[in-house]
Amino acid sequence: MDLYRGLRVAFAAAALLGSAVAAGSGDQARPRGVVELFTSQGCNSCPKADAYLGELARRGDVVALAYHVDYWDYLGWRDTMATAENTGRQSEYARALGERSVYTPQAVVNGRVHMNGASRGKVEKALAALEVAGKGLTVDLTLSEGPESVIIEAGAAPGPAQKANLLLVFFDPVTPVEIKQGENAGKTVTYWNAVSGIQSVGMWSGQEIRVEIPASELKKRGAAGCAVLLQALDKDGNPGAILGAAILDTPQG
């Protein structure tokens, strides 16, 4: 527990030095993009990608989230942070992106393109290319904490009105895990921003909106951090382009 708390403090300090959202801040820089990593404690090619995601989280100019999946559990180690919901989100992305299968480590950038999550060059190139092409985060989105609630504010669309889903993503900022069996047996891996749940909190139709969520809702989730994504859906309801994002490292309540 002492190690976990120490890492939490280090994470918070690094985030404040970057451009990530500080809890309670009303002036939030727009992130360059969103990197969602699909990973597993039972995947021997994932630790390199997990370490890179940790760098992104500490860097603070992107919203970096790790979704632990459960389909490698049969290899001898049950991922302690995997959920069926995370696996389902990856499958939905596969359908949206026209892929027939899923894999780890997979990074999805801005909900638009995917690549091996351990290939930092490809991830960085995708972030830059999407930004230049106008497919970065184009909508201002803020996430702030009040005494009794968490407040989400989304700006207006910069172009023609469109619809998107407001998603709250709950995560644990820093979690060291000692892996005792399976392909990574004997390793202790530190996982960053491991997603524990996703909740839809409203729809956006291209106009400015403000959504207030009781702090008790975050308490129920038991997560130490949360992010908000403004994400379009395809015609089949699968996740599409992410238009805006913000992160709150250590929500209280």
Coordinates of N, CA and C in Angstrom, one line a residue:
M1 N 0.8 -1.2 0.0 CA 0.0 0.0 0.0 C 0.9 1.3 0.0
D2 N 2.0 1.2 0.7 CA 2.9 2.4 0.8 C 3.4 2.7 -0.6
L3 N 3.8 1.6 -1.3 CA 4.4 1.8 -2.7 C 3.3 2.4 -3.6
Y4 N 2.1 1.9 -3.5 CA 1.0 2.4 -4.3 C 0.7 3.9 -4.1
R5 N 0.7 4.3 -2.8 CA 0.5 5.7 -2.5 C 1.6 6.6 -3.0
G6 N 2.9 6.0 -2.9 CA 4.0 6.8 -3.3 C 3.9 7.0 -4.9
L7 N 3.5 6.0 -5.6 CA 3.4 6.1 -7.0 C 2.3 7.1 -7.4
R8 N 1.2 7.1 -6.6 CA 0.1 8.0 -6.8 C 0.6 9.5 -6.7
V9 N 1.4 9.7 -5.7 CA 1.9 11.1 -5.5 C 2.8 11.5 -6.6
A10 N 3.6 10.5 -7.1 CA 4.5 10.8 -8.2 C 3.7 11.1 -9.5
F11 N 2.7 10.4 -9.7 CA 1.8 10.6 -10.9 C 1.2 12.0 -10.8
A12 N 0.7 12.4 -9.7 CA 0.0 13.7 -9.5 C 1.0 14.8 -9.8
A13 N 2.2 14.7 -9.3 CA 3.2 15.7 -9.5 C 3.6 15.8 -11.0
A14 N 3.7 14.7 -11.6 CA 4.1 14.7 -13.1 C 3.0 15.3 -13.9
A15 N 1.7 15.0 -13.5 CA 0.6 15.6 -14.3 C 0.5 17.1 -14.2
L16 N 0.8 17.6 -13.0 CA 0.8 19.0 -12.8 C 1.9 19.7 -13.6
L17 N 3.0 19.1 -13.8 CA 4.0 19.7 -14.6 C 3.7 19.7 -16.1
G18 N 2.8 18.8 -16.5 CA 2.4 18.7 -17.9 C 1.2 19.6 -18.2
S19 N 0.5 19.3 -19.3 CA -0.6 20.1 -19.7 C -1.9 19.3 -19.4
A20 N -1.8 18.2 -18.6 CA -3.0 17.5 -18.2 C -3.8 18.3 -17.3
V21 N -5.1 17.9 -17.1 CA -6.0 18.6 -16.2 C -5.6 18.5 -14.8
A22 N -5.6 19.6 -14.0 CA -5.4 19.6 -12.6 C -6.8 19.6 -12.0
A23 N -7.0 18.8 -10.9 CA -8.3 18.8 -10.2 C -8.7 20.1 -9.8
G24 N -10.0 20.4 -10.2 CA -10.5 21.7 -9.8 C -10.1 22.9 -10.7
S25 N -9.3 22.6 -11.7 CA -8.9 23.7 -12.6 C -10.0 24.1 -13.5
G26 N -10.1 25.4 -13.7 CA -11.1 25.9 -14.7 C -10.5 26.3 -16.0
D27 N -9.1 26.2 -16.1 CA -8.4 26.6 -17.3 C -7.6 25.4 -17.8
Q28 N -8.2 24.6 -18.7 CA -7.6 23.3 -19.1 C -7.2 23.4 -20.6
A29 N -5.9 23.0 -20.8 CA -5.4 22.9 -22.2 C -6.0 21.8 -22.9
R30 N -6.3 22.0 -24.2 CA -6.9 20.9 -25.0 C -5.8 19.9 -25.3
P31 N -6.0 18.6 -25.0 CA -5.0 17.6 -25.2 C -4.7 17.4 -26.8
R32 N -3.6 16.9 -27.1 CA -3.3 16.6 -28.5 C -4.1 15.5 -29.0
G33 N -4.5 14.5 -28.2 CA -5.2 13.4 -28.7 C -5.5 12.4 -27.5
V34 N -6.1 11.3 -27.9 CA -6.4 10.2 -26.9 C -5.8 8.9 -27.4
V35 N -5.0 8.3 -26.5 CA -4.4 7.0 -26.8 C -5.1 6.0 -25.9
E36 N -5.8 5.0 -26.5 CA -6.4 3.9 -25.7 C -5.6 2.6 -26.0
L37 N -5.1 2.1 -25.0 CA -4.3 0.8 -25.1 C -5.1 -0.4 -24.6
F38 N -5.2 -1.4 -25.4 CA -5.8 -2.6 -25.0 C -4.7 -3.6 -24.7
T39 N -4.7 -4.1 -23.5 CA -3.5 -4.8 -23.0 C -4.0 -5.9 -22.0
S40 N -3.0 -6.7 -21.6 CA -3.3 -7.8 -20.7 C -2.1 -8.2 -19.9
Q41 N -2.3 -8.5 -18.6 CA -1.2 -8.9 -17.8 C -0.6 -10.3 -18.2
G42 N -1.4 -11.0 -19.0 CA -1.0 -12.3 -19.5 C -0.4 -12.3 -20.9
C43 N -0.1 -11.2 -21.4 CA 0.4 -11.0 -22.8 C 1.9 -10.7 -22.6
N44 N 2.8 -11.5 -23.1 CA 4.2 -11.3 -23.0 C 4.8 -10.2 -23.8
S45 N 4.0 -9.7 -24.8 CA 4.5 -8.6 -25.6 C 3.9 -7.2 -25.2
C46 N 3.1 -7.3 -24.1 CA 2.5 -6.0 -23.6 C 3.3 -5.1 -22.7
P47 N 4.2 -5.6 -21.8 CA 4.9 -4.8 -20.9 C 5.6 -3.5 -21.6
K48 N 6.1 -3.7 -22.7 CA 6.7 -2.6 -23.4 C 5.7 -1.5 -23.7
A49 N 4.5 -1.9 -24.2 CA 3.4 -1.0 -24.5 C 2.9 -0.4 -23.2
D50 N 2.8 -1.1 -22.1 CA 2.4 -0.6 -20.8 C 3.3 0.5 -20.3
A51 N 4.6 0.3 -20.5 CA 5.6 1.3 -20.1 C 5.4 2.5 -20.9
Y52 N 5.2 2.4 -22.2 CA 5.1 3.6 -23.1 C 3.8 4.3 -22.7
L53 N 2.7 3.6 -22.4 CA 1.5 4.3 -22.0 C 1.7 5.1 -20.7
G54 N 2.5 4.5 -19.8 CA 2.9 5.2 -18.6 C 3.6 6.5 -18.9
E55 N 4.5 6.5 -19.9 CA 5.2 7.7 -20.3 C 4.2 8.8 -20.8
L56 N 3.3 8.3 -21.6 CA 2.2 9.2 -22.1 C 1.4 9.9 -21.0
A57 N 1.1 9.0 -20.0 CA 0.3 9.5 -18.9 C 1.0 10.6 -18.1
R58 N 2.3 10.3 -17.9 CA 3.1 11.3 -17.2 C 3.4 12.5 -18.0
R59 N 3.5 12.4 -19.3 CA 3.8 13.5 -20.2 C 2.7 14.5 -20.1
G60 N 1.5 14.1 -20.1 CA 0.4 15.0 -19.9 C -0.2 15.7 -21.1
D61 N 0.3 15.5 -22.3 CA -0.3 16.2 -23.4 C -1.3 15.4 -24.2
V62 N -1.5 14.1 -23.8 CA -2.5 13.3 -24.3 C -3.3 12.7 -23.2
V63 N -4.5 12.2 -23.5 CA -5.3 11.4 -22.5 C -5.0 10.0 -22.8
A64 N -4.3 9.3 -21.9 CA -3.8 7.9 -22.1 C -4.6 7.0 -21.1
L65 N -5.2 6.0 -21.7 CA -6.1 5.1 -21.0 C -5.7 3.6 -21.3
A66 N -5.7 2.7 -20.3 CA -5.4 1.3 -20.6 C -6.6 0.5 -20.3
Y67 N -7.0 -0.3 -21.3 CA -8.2 -1.2 -21.1 C -7.7 -2.6 -21.0
H68 N -7.7 -3.2 -19.9 CA -7.3 -4.6 -19.7 C -8.4 -5.6 -20.1
V69 N -8.0 -6.5 -21.0 CA -8.9 -7.5 -21.6 C -8.8 -8.8 -21.0
D70 N -9.8 -9.7 -21.1 CA -9.8 -10.9 -20.4 C -9.6 -12.2 -21.2
Y71 N -9.3 -12.0 -22.5 CA -9.3 -13.2 -23.4 C -8.0 -14.0 -23.3
W72 N -7.0 -13.4 -22.6 CA -5.7 -14.2 -22.4 C -5.6 -14.9 -21.1
D73 N -6.7 -14.8 -20.3 CA -6.7 -15.3 -18.9 C -6.4 -16.8 -19.0
Y74 N -6.8 -17.5 -20.0 CA -6.6 -19.0 -20.1 C -5.1 -19.4 -20.2
L75 N -4.2 -18.5 -20.4 CA -2.8 -18.8 -20.5 C -2.1 -19.1 -19.2
G76 N -2.9 -18.9 -18.1 CA -2.3 -19.3 -16.8 C -2.3 -18.1 -15.7
W77 N -2.7 -16.9 -16.1 CA -2.8 -15.8 -15.2 C -4.0 -15.0 -15.5
R78 N -4.8 -14.8 -14.5 CA -6.1 -14.0 -14.6 C -5.7 -12.6 -14.4
D79 N -5.9 -11.8 -15.4 CA -5.6 -10.3 -15.3 C -6.5 -9.7 -14.2
T80 N -5.8 -9.1 -13.2 CA -6.5 -8.6 -12.0 C -7.3 -7.3 -12.4
M81 N -7.1 -6.7 -13.5 CA -7.8 -5.5 -13.9 C -8.7 -5.6 -15.1
A82 N -8.8 -6.8 -15.7 CA -9.5 -7.1 -16.9 C -11.0 -7.1 -16.6
T83 N -11.8 -6.6 -17.5 CA -13.3 -6.6 -17.5 C -13.8 -7.0 -18.8
A84 N -15.0 -7.6 -18.8 CA -15.7 -8.0 -20.0 C -16.1 -6.7 -20.8
E85 N -16.3 -5.6 -20.1 CA -16.7 -4.4 -20.7 C -15.5 -3.8 -21.5
N86 N -14.3 -4.0 -21.0 CA -13.1 -3.5 -21.8 C -12.9 -4.4 -23.0
T87 N -13.1 -5.7 -22.9 CA -13.0 -6.6 -24.0 C -14.1 -6.2 -25.1
G88 N -15.3 -5.9 -24.6 CA -16.3 -5.5 -25.5 C -16.0 -4.3 -26.2
R89 N -15.4 -3.3 -25.6 CA -15.1 -2.0 -26.3 C -14.1 -2.3 -27.4
Q90 N -13.1 -3.2 -27.1 CA -12.1 -3.5 -28.2 C -12.8 -4.2 -29.4
S91 N -13.7 -5.1 -29.1 CA -14.5 -5.7 -30.2 C -15.3 -4.7 -31.0
E92 N -15.9 -3.8 -30.3 CA -16.6 -2.7 -31.0 C -15.7 -1.9 -31.9
Y93 N -14.5 -1.6 -31.4 CA -13.6 -0.9 -32.2 C -13.2 -1.7 -33.5
A94 N -13.0 -3.0 -33.3 CA -12.7 -3.8 -34.4 C -13.7 -3.8 -35.5
R95 N -15.0 -3.8 -35.1 CA -16.1 -3.7 -36.1 C -16.1 -2.3 -36.8
A96 N -15.9 -1.3 -36.0 CA -15.9 0.1 -36.5 C -14.8 0.3 -37.5
L97 N -13.6 -0.3 -37.2 CA -12.4 -0.1 -38.0 C -12.3 -1.1 -39.1
G98 N -13.2 -2.0 -39.2 CA -13.2 -3.0 -40.3 C -12.3 -4.2 -40.1
E99 N -11.9 -4.5 -38.8 CA -11.0 -5.5 -38.5 C -11.7 -6.8 -38.2
R100 N -11.2 -8.0 -38.5 CA -11.9 -9.2 -38.2 C -11.5 -9.8 -36.9
S101 N -10.4 -9.3 -36.3 CA -9.9 -9.9 -35.0 C -9.4 -8.8 -34.1
V102 N -9.1 -9.1 -32.9 CA -8.5 -8.2 -31.9 C -7.1 -8.8 -31.5
Y103 N -6.3 -7.9 -30.9 CA -5.0 -8.3 -30.5 C -4.5 -7.4 -29.4
T104 N -3.5 -7.8 -28.7 CA -2.8 -7.0 -27.7 C -1.3 -7.0 -28.0
P105 N -0.6 -6.0 -27.8 CA -1.1 -4.7 -27.3 C -1.6 -3.9 -28.5
Q106 N -2.8 -3.4 -28.5 CA -3.4 -2.5 -29.5 C -3.6 -1.1 -29.0
A107 N -3.1 -0.1 -29.7 CA -3.4 1.3 -29.4 C -4.4 1.8 -30.4
V108 N -5.4 2.5 -30.0 CA -6.4 3.2 -30.8 C -6.2 4.7 -30.6
V109 N -5.9 5.4 -31.6 CA -5.6 6.9 -31.5 C -6.8 7.7 -31.9
N110 N -7.4 8.5 -31.1 CA -8.5 9.3 -31.4 C -9.7 8.6 -31.9
G111 N -9.8 7.3 -31.6 CA -10.9 6.5 -32.1 C -10.9 6.2 -33.6
R112 N -9.8 6.6 -34.3 CA -9.8 6.6 -35.7 C -8.9 5.6 -36.4
V113 N -7.7 5.4 -35.8 CA -6.7 4.5 -36.3 C -6.1 3.6 -35.2
H114 N -5.6 2.5 -35.6 CA -5.0 1.6 -34.6 C -3.6 1.1 -35.1
M115 N -2.8 0.7 -34.1 CA -1.5 0.1 -34.4 C -1.0 -0.6 -33.2
N116 N 0.1 -1.3 -33.3 CA 0.8 -2.0 -32.2 C 1.1 -0.9 -31.1
G117 N 0.6 -1.2 -29.9 CA 0.8 -0.2 -28.8 C 2.2 0.0 -28.3
A118 N 3.0 -1.0 -28.7 CA 4.5 -0.9 -28.3 C 5.3 -0.1 -29.3
S119 N 4.7 0.3 -30.4 CA 5.4 1.0 -31.5 C 5.2 2.5 -31.2
R120 N 6.0 3.1 -30.4 CA 5.9 4.5 -30.1 C 6.0 5.4 -31.3
G121 N 6.8 5.0 -32.3 CA 7.0 5.8 -33.5 C 5.7 5.9 -34.2
K122 N 4.9 4.8 -34.3 CA 3.7 4.8 -35.1 C 2.6 5.6 -34.3
V123 N 2.6 5.4 -33.0 CA 1.6 6.2 -32.2 C 1.9 7.7 -32.3
E124 N 3.1 8.1 -32.2 CA 3.5 9.5 -32.3 C 3.2 10.0 -33.7
K125 N 3.5 9.3 -34.7 CA 3.2 9.7 -36.0 C 1.7 9.8 -36.3
A126 N 0.9 8.9 -35.7 CA -0.6 9.0 -35.8 C -1.1 10.2 -35.2
L127 N -0.6 10.5 -34.0 CA -1.1 11.7 -33.3 C -0.8 13.0 -34.1
A128 N 0.4 13.1 -34.7 CA 0.8 14.2 -35.4 C 0.0 14.3 -36.7
A129 N -0.2 13.2 -37.4 CA -0.9 13.2 -38.7 C -2.3 13.6 -38.5
L130 N -3.0 13.0 -37.5 CA -4.4 13.3 -37.3 C -4.5 14.8 -36.9
E131 N -3.6 15.3 -36.2 CA -3.7 16.8 -35.8 C -3.6 17.6 -37.0
V132 N -2.6 17.3 -37.9 CA -2.5 18.1 -39.2 C -3.7 18.0 -40.1
A133 N -4.3 16.8 -40.1 CA -5.4 16.6 -41.0 C -6.8 17.1 -40.4
G134 N -6.7 17.8 -39.2 CA -7.9 18.3 -38.6 C -8.7 17.2 -38.0
K135 N -8.1 16.1 -37.7 CA -8.8 14.9 -37.0 C -8.3 14.7 -35.6
G136 N -7.8 15.8 -35.0 CA -7.4 15.7 -33.6 C -8.6 16.0 -32.8
L137 N -8.4 16.6 -31.6 CA -9.5 16.9 -30.7 C -9.9 18.4 -31.0
T138 N -11.0 18.5 -31.6 CA -11.4 19.8 -32.2 C -12.5 20.5 -31.3
V139 N -13.0 19.8 -30.3 CA -14.0 20.4 -29.4 C -13.4 20.6 -28.0
D140 N -13.6 21.8 -27.5 CA -13.1 22.1 -26.1 C -14.0 21.3 -25.1
L141 N -13.3 20.6 -24.2 CA -14.0 19.8 -23.2 C -13.3 20.0 -21.9
T142 N -14.0 20.3 -20.8 CA -13.4 20.5 -19.5 C -14.1 19.5 -18.5
L143 N -13.3 19.1 -17.5 CA -13.8 18.2 -16.5 C -13.3 18.8 -15.2
S144 N -14.2 19.3 -14.3 CA -13.7 20.0 -13.1 C -14.5 19.4 -11.9
E145 N -13.9 19.6 -10.7 CA -14.5 19.0 -9.5 C -15.0 20.1 -8.6
G146 N -16.2 20.0 -8.2 CA -16.8 20.9 -7.2 C -16.9 20.2 -5.8
P147 N -17.4 20.8 -4.8 CA -17.5 20.2 -3.5 C -18.5 19.0 -3.5
E148 N -19.5 19.0 -4.3 CA -20.4 17.9 -4.3 C -20.6 17.2 -5.6
S149 N -19.9 17.7 -6.7 CA -20.2 17.1 -8.0 C -18.9 17.3 -8.9
V150 N -19.0 16.6 -10.0 CA -18.0 16.7 -11.1 C -18.8 17.3 -12.2
I151 N -18.2 18.3 -12.9 CA -18.8 19.1 -13.9 C -18.1 18.9 -15.2
I152 N -18.9 18.6 -16.3 CA -18.4 18.5 -17.6 C -19.0 19.6 -18.4
E153 N -18.1 20.3 -19.2 CA -18.5 21.4 -20.1 C -17.9 21.1 -21.4
A154 N -18.8 21.1 -22.4 CA -18.4 20.8 -23.8 C -18.7 22.1 -24.6
G155 N -17.8 22.5 -25.5 CA -18.0 23.6 -26.3 C -18.8 23.3 -27.6
A156 N -19.0 24.3 -28.4 CA -19.7 24.1 -29.7 C -18.8 23.5 -30.7
A157 N -19.4 22.8 -31.7 CA -18.7 22.3 -32.8 C -18.1 23.4 -33.6
P158 N -16.8 23.2 -34.1 CA -16.2 24.2 -34.9 C -16.7 24.3 -36.3
G159 N -17.4 23.3 -36.7 CA -18.0 23.2 -38.1 C -19.5 22.8 -38.0
P160 N -20.0 22.1 -39.0 CA -21.4 21.6 -39.0 C -21.7 20.9 -37.7
A161 N -22.9 21.0 -37.3 CA -23.3 20.3 -36.0 C -23.3 18.8 -36.3
Q162 N -22.9 18.1 -35.2 CA -22.9 16.6 -35.3 C -23.2 16.1 -33.9
K163 N -23.5 14.8 -33.8 CA -23.8 14.2 -32.5 C -22.7 13.3 -32.0
A164 N -22.6 13.3 -30.7 CA -21.5 12.5 -30.1 C -22.0 12.1 -28.7
N165 N -21.4 11.1 -28.1 CA -21.7 10.6 -26.8 C -20.7 11.1 -25.8
L166 N -21.2 11.6 -24.6 CA -20.3 11.9 -23.5 C -20.1 10.7 -22.7
L167 N -18.8 10.3 -22.6 CA -18.5 9.1 -21.8 C -17.6 9.5 -20.6
L168 N -18.0 9.0 -19.4 CA -17.1 9.1 -18.3 C -16.3 7.8 -18.2
V169 N -15.0 7.9 -18.1 CA -14.2 6.7 -18.0 C -13.4 6.7 -16.7
F170 N -13.7 5.7 -15.9 CA -13.1 5.6 -14.5 C -11.8 4.7 -14.6
F171 N -10.8 5.2 -13.9 CA -9.5 4.4 -13.9 C -8.8 4.6 -12.6
D172 N -7.8 3.7 -12.4 CA -6.9 3.7 -11.3 C -5.5 4.2 -11.9
P173 N -5.1 5.4 -11.4 CA -3.9 6.0 -12.0 C -2.6 5.2 -12.0
V174 N -2.3 4.6 -10.9 CA -1.0 3.8 -10.9 C -1.2 2.5 -10.0
T175 N -1.0 1.4 -10.6 CA -1.1 0.1 -9.9 C 0.0 -0.8 -10.2
P176 N 0.9 -1.1 -9.3 CA 1.9 -2.1 -9.5 C 1.4 -3.5 -9.2
V177 N 1.6 -4.4 -10.1 CA 1.1 -5.8 -10.0 C 2.2 -6.8 -10.1
E178 N 2.3 -7.7 -9.1 CA 3.2 -8.8 -9.2 C 2.6 -10.0 -9.9
I179 N 3.1 -10.4 -11.0 CA 2.5 -11.4 -11.8 C 3.2 -12.7 -11.5
K180 N 2.4 -13.7 -11.0 CA 3.0 -14.9 -10.5 C 2.9 -16.1 -11.4
Q181 N 2.1 -16.0 -12.4 CA 1.9 -17.2 -13.3 C 1.8 -16.6 -14.8
G182 N 1.7 -17.5 -15.7 CA 1.5 -17.1 -17.1 C 2.8 -16.6 -17.8
E183 N 2.6 -16.0 -18.9 CA 3.7 -15.6 -19.8 C 4.6 -14.5 -19.2
N184 N 4.1 -13.8 -18.2 CA 4.9 -12.7 -17.5 C 5.2 -13.1 -16.1
A185 N 5.2 -14.4 -15.8 CA 5.5 -14.8 -14.4 C 6.8 -14.3 -13.9
G186 N 6.8 -13.8 -12.7 CA 8.0 -13.3 -12.0 C 8.2 -11.8 -12.2
K187 N 7.4 -11.2 -13.1 CA 7.6 -9.7 -13.3 C 6.6 -8.9 -12.4
T188 N 7.1 -7.8 -12.0 CA 6.2 -6.8 -11.4 C 6.1 -5.6 -12.4
V189 N 4.9 -5.4 -12.9 CA 4.6 -4.4 -13.9 C 3.7 -3.3 -13.3
T190 N 4.1 -2.0 -13.5 CA 3.3 -0.9 -13.1 C 2.4 -0.5 -14.2
Y191 N 1.1 -0.5 -13.9 CA 0.1 -0.2 -14.9 C -0.5 1.2 -14.6
W192 N -0.6 2.0 -15.7 CA -1.1 3.4 -15.6 C -2.5 3.5 -16.2
N193 N -3.3 4.2 -15.5 CA -4.7 4.6 -15.9 C -5.5 3.4 -16.4
A194 N -5.5 2.3 -15.6 CA -6.2 1.1 -15.9 C -7.7 1.3 -15.7
V195 N -8.4 1.2 -16.8 CA -9.9 1.5 -16.8 C -10.7 0.5 -16.1
S196 N -11.5 0.9 -15.2 CA -12.4 0.0 -14.4 C -13.8 0.1 -14.8
G197 N -14.2 1.1 -15.5 CA -15.6 1.3 -15.9 C -15.9 2.4 -16.9
I198 N -16.9 2.3 -17.6 CA -17.3 3.4 -18.6 C -18.8 3.7 -18.4
Q199 N -19.1 5.0 -18.4 CA -20.5 5.3 -18.2 C -20.9 6.5 -19.1
S200 N -22.0 6.3 -19.9 CA -22.5 7.3 -20.7 C -23.3 8.3 -19.9
V201 N -23.0 9.6 -20.0 CA -23.6 10.6 -19.2 C -24.4 11.6 -20.0
G202 N -24.5 11.5 -21.3 CA -25.3 12.4 -22.1 C -24.9 12.4 -23.5
M203 N -25.7 13.2 -24.3 CA -25.4 13.3 -25.7 C -25.1 14.8 -26.0
W204 N -24.3 15.0 -27.0 CA -23.9 16.3 -27.5 C -24.3 16.5 -28.9
S205 N -24.9 17.6 -29.3 CA -25.4 17.8 -30.6 C -24.8 18.9 -31.3
G206 N -23.6 19.3 -30.9 CA -22.9 20.4 -31.6 C -23.0 21.7 -30.9
Q207 N -23.8 21.8 -29.8 CA -24.0 23.0 -29.1 C -23.3 22.9 -27.7
E208 N -23.0 24.1 -27.1 CA -22.4 24.0 -25.8 C -23.3 23.4 -24.8
I209 N -22.8 22.5 -24.0 CA -23.6 21.9 -22.9 C -22.8 21.8 -21.6
R210 N -23.5 21.6 -20.5 CA -22.9 21.5 -19.2 C -23.6 20.3 -18.5
V211 N -22.9 19.4 -18.0 CA -23.5 18.2 -17.3 C -22.8 18.1 -15.9
E212 N -23.7 18.0 -14.9 CA -23.2 17.9 -13.5 C -23.5 16.5 -13.0
I213 N -22.5 15.9 -12.4 CA -22.7 14.5 -11.9 C -22.4 14.5 -10.4
P214 N -23.3 14.0 -9.6 CA -23.1 13.9 -8.2 C -21.8 13.2 -7.8
A215 N -21.0 13.7 -6.9 CA -19.8 13.1 -6.4 C -20.0 11.7 -5.9
S216 N -21.2 11.4 -5.5 CA -21.5 10.0 -5.0 C -21.4 9.0 -6.1
E217 N -21.6 9.4 -7.3 CA -21.5 8.4 -8.4 C -20.1 8.0 -8.6
L218 N -19.1 8.9 -8.4 CA -17.7 8.5 -8.4 C -17.3 7.6 -7.3
K219 N -17.9 7.9 -6.1 CA -17.7 7.1 -4.9 C -18.1 5.7 -5.2
K220 N -19.2 5.5 -5.8 CA -19.7 4.1 -6.0 C -18.7 3.4 -6.9
R221 N -18.1 4.0 -7.8 CA -17.2 3.4 -8.8 C -15.9 3.0 -8.1
G222 N -15.5 3.7 -7.0 CA -14.3 3.3 -6.3 C -13.0 3.6 -7.0
A223 N -13.1 4.4 -8.1 CA -11.9 4.7 -8.9 C -11.2 5.9 -8.4
A224 N -9.9 6.0 -8.6 CA -9.2 7.2 -8.1 C -9.1 8.3 -9.2
G225 N -9.4 8.0 -10.4 CA -9.3 9.0 -11.5 C -10.4 8.8 -12.5
C226 N -10.7 9.8 -13.3 CA -11.7 9.7 -14.3 C -11.3 10.6 -15.5
A227 N -11.8 10.3 -16.7 CA -11.6 11.1 -17.8 C -13.0 11.2 -18.5
V228 N -13.1 12.2 -19.4 CA -14.4 12.3 -20.2 C -14.0 12.3 -21.6
L229 N -14.7 11.5 -22.5 CA -14.5 11.5 -23.9 C -15.7 11.9 -24.6
L230 N -15.6 12.8 -25.6 CA -16.7 13.1 -26.5 C -16.5 12.3 -27.8
Q231 N -17.3 11.3 -27.9 CA -17.0 10.3 -29.0 C -18.3 10.1 -29.8
A232 N -18.0 10.2 -31.2 CA -19.1 9.9 -32.1 C -19.3 8.4 -32.2
L233 N -20.5 8.0 -32.7 CA -20.8 6.6 -32.9 C -21.1 6.4 -34.4
D234 N -20.7 5.2 -34.9 CA -21.1 4.9 -36.2 C -22.5 4.5 -36.4
K235 N -23.0 4.1 -37.5 CA -24.4 3.8 -37.8 C -24.9 2.6 -37.0
D236 N -23.9 1.8 -36.6 CA -24.3 0.6 -35.8 C -24.1 0.7 -34.3
G237 N -23.7 1.9 -33.9 CA -23.5 2.2 -32.5 C -22.2 1.9 -31.9
N238 N -21.2 1.6 -32.8 CA -19.8 1.3 -32.4 C -19.1 2.6 -32.2
P239 N -18.0 2.6 -31.4 CA -17.3 3.9 -31.1 C -16.6 4.4 -32.3
G240 N -16.7 5.7 -32.5 CA -16.0 6.3 -33.7 C -15.0 7.4 -33.3
A241 N -15.0 8.4 -34.0 CA -14.0 9.5 -33.8 C -14.2 10.2 -32.4
I242 N -13.1 10.4 -31.7 CA -13.1 11.1 -30.5 C -12.9 12.6 -30.8
L243 N -13.8 13.5 -30.4 CA -13.8 14.9 -30.8 C -13.2 15.8 -29.7
G244 N -13.3 15.3 -28.5 CA -12.8 16.1 -27.3 C -12.5 15.1 -26.2
A245 N -11.6 15.6 -25.3 CA -11.3 14.7 -24.1 C -10.7 15.6 -23.0
A246 N -10.9 15.2 -21.8 CA -10.3 15.8 -20.6 C -10.1 14.8 -19.5
I247 N -9.2 15.1 -18.6 CA -8.9 14.1 -17.6 C -8.8 14.8 -16.2
L248 N -9.3 14.1 -15.2 CA -9.2 14.5 -13.8 C -8.5 13.4 -13.1
D249 N -7.2 13.8 -12.6 CA -6.4 12.7 -12.1 C -6.9 12.1 -10.8
T250 N -7.3 13.0 -9.8 CA -7.6 12.4 -8.5 C -8.9 13.0 -8.0
P251 N -10.1 12.7 -8.6 CA -11.3 13.2 -8.1 C -11.6 12.8 -6.7
Q252 N -12.1 13.7 -5.9 CA -12.4 13.4 -4.5 C -13.9 13.2 -4.4
G253 N -14.3 13.0 -3.1 CA -15.7 12.8 -2.9 C -16.0 11.5 -2.3

